[in-house]
Structures are given as C-alpha cells and as structure tokens.
XYZ file of C-alpha atoms in Angstrom:
140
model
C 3.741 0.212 13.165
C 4.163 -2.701 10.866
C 5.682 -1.674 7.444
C 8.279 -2.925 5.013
C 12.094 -2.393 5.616
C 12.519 -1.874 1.409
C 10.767 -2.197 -1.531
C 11.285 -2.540 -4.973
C 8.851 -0.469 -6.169
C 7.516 2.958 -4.567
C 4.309 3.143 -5.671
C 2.757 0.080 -7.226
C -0.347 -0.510 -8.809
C -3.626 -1.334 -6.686
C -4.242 -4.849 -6.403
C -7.732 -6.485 -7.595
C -10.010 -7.376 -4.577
C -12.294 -9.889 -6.145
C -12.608 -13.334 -5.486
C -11.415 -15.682 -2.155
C -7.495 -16.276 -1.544
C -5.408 -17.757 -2.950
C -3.530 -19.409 0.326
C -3.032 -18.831 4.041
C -7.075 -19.881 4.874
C -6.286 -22.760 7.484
C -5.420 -22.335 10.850
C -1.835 -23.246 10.855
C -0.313 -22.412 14.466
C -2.542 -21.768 16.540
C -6.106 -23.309 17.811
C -8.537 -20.378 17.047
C -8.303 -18.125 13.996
C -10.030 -14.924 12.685
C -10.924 -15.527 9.578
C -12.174 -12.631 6.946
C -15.714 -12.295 5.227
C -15.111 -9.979 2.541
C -12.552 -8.599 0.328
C -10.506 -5.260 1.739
C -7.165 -3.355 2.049
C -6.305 -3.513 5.711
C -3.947 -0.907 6.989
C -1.304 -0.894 9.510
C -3.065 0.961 11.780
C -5.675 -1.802 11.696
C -3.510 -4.470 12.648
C -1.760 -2.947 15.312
C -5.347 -2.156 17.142
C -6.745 -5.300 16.103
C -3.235 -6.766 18.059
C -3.348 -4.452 20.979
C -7.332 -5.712 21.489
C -6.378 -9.381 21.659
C -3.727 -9.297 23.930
C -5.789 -6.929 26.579
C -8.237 -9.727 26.542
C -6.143 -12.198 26.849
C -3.847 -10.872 29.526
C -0.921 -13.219 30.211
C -1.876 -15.912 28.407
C -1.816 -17.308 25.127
C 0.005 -16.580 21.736
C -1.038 -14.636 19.188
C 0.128 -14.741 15.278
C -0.565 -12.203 12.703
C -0.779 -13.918 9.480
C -1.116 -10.631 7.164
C 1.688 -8.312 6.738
C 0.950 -4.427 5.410
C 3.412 -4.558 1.797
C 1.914 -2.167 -0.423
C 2.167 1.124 0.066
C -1.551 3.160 -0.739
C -0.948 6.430 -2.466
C -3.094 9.434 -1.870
C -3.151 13.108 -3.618
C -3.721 15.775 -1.080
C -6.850 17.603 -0.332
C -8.215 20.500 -2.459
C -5.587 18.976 -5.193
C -6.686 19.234 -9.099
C -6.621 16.816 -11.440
C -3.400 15.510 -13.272
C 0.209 16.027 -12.281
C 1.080 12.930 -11.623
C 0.180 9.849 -8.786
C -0.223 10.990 -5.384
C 2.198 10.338 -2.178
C 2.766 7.139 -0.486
C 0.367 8.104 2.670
C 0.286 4.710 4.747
C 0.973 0.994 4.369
C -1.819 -1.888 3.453
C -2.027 -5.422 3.156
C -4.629 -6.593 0.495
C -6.792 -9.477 2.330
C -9.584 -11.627 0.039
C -12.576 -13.127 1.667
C -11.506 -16.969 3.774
C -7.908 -15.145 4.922
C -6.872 -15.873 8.434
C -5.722 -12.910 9.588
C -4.944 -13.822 13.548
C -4.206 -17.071 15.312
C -4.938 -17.400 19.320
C -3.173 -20.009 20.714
C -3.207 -21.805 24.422
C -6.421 -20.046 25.445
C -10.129 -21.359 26.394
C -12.614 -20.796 24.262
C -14.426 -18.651 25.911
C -11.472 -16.192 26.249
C -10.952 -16.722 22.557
C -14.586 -15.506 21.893
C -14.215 -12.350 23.846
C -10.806 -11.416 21.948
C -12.522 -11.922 19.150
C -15.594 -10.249 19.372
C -13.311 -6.903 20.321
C -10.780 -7.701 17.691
C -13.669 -7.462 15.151
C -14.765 -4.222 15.922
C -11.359 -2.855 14.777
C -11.388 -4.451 11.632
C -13.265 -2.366 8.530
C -14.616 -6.075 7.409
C -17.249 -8.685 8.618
C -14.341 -11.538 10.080
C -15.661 -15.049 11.952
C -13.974 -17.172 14.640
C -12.787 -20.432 13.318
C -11.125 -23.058 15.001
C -8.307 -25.743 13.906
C -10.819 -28.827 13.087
C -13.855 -26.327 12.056
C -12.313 -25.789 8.513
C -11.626 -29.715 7.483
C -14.949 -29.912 6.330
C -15.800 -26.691 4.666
C-alpha cells in the first residue's frame, strides 16, 4: 500500500477540489495516459487496484507509471461517535486529483491492449477518467 514514509503534519486540513490542475496533465513517459474527468480524493486502495488491473491486462509487456502519490492522510471519527471532542483518527491515505490529471502512463503496448487496460482500470477508479495518448493533448 502506497503511503508516506513521514510527514510533517498528522492531520492536515482537507484540500479544495474545485477547478482543473494545476500541473502533471501531459503524458510525460509513456505513450497512453489515463487522464481524470472530475475532481476527487483517490485513496490508496484505489491505486493499488487500479495498478494490479493494468498489469493483468497487460501481462508481460509494457511499463506502467503512476503519476499520483496518496500524501494526505483523511481523518475519520468512529461510528456511533457524538459531536465535539476533537478531529477524528487518521483512517487511510489519499491523494487529492483535479479534473485533466494523468493519473497512469502505459508504455510499449498496442493500442488495443492499452484500451482494454483501460477500460478495467476505470472501473476501479470512483471518477469518470479517459484514455489519452502522447500527441492527442497538443491540441486541446
């Protein structure tokens, strides 16, 4: 599970979700990218499914970069808990993604094979994502 080794602060504020990011919406490494629709907090949980679908898919072959990192820790208060007393527990890790992030990069795959990771990939993900490719974003 992906999470932070330290961090300065254990339980930080939550971070706005509005609006389209701020950097990281090109495909940098790799040919084929998943790129996200919407604004959401993506856990770690997420990623590491989202990974393990990919690389079923695309056996062998192929690289795969994950371009989002979970860094802020999500608090909770626990069930049947009143109100008050304080901020609830750090319960998992999250990493805030804004609508035009590329999440994952496929690399050294056909297209085709790209699609199909893809299409699984998206049914892990809590967001509407699309499949974009290296020259696909020059002009939009």
């Amino acid at each position: 599970m992906l999470m932070p080794k330290r961090t300065k602060f254990r339980k930080p504020h939550r971070d706005c979700l509005v609006g389209e990011t701020k950097g990281g919406a090109y495909v940098a490494f790799g040919e084929f990218g998943v790129q996200a629709m919407e604004c959401a907090y993506i856990t770690a949980r997420q990623i590491e499914a989202t990974r393990v679908a990919i690389n079923r898919k695309m056996r062998k072959g192929g690289k795969l970069w994950i371009r989002i990192f979970p860094d802020v820790p999500y608090t909770k208060k626990p069930l049947e808990t009143r109100m008050g007393k304080g901020k609830g527990a750090p319960e998992f890790w999250v990493s805030a993604v804004r609508k035009g992030r590329i999440m994952f990069e496929l690399g050294g795959i056909p297209r085709e094979v790209a699609e199909e990771a893809f299409r699984t990939a998206s049914h892990k993900l809590p967001i509407k994502v699309r499949l974009v490719t290296r020259d696909s974003l020059d002009g939009e």
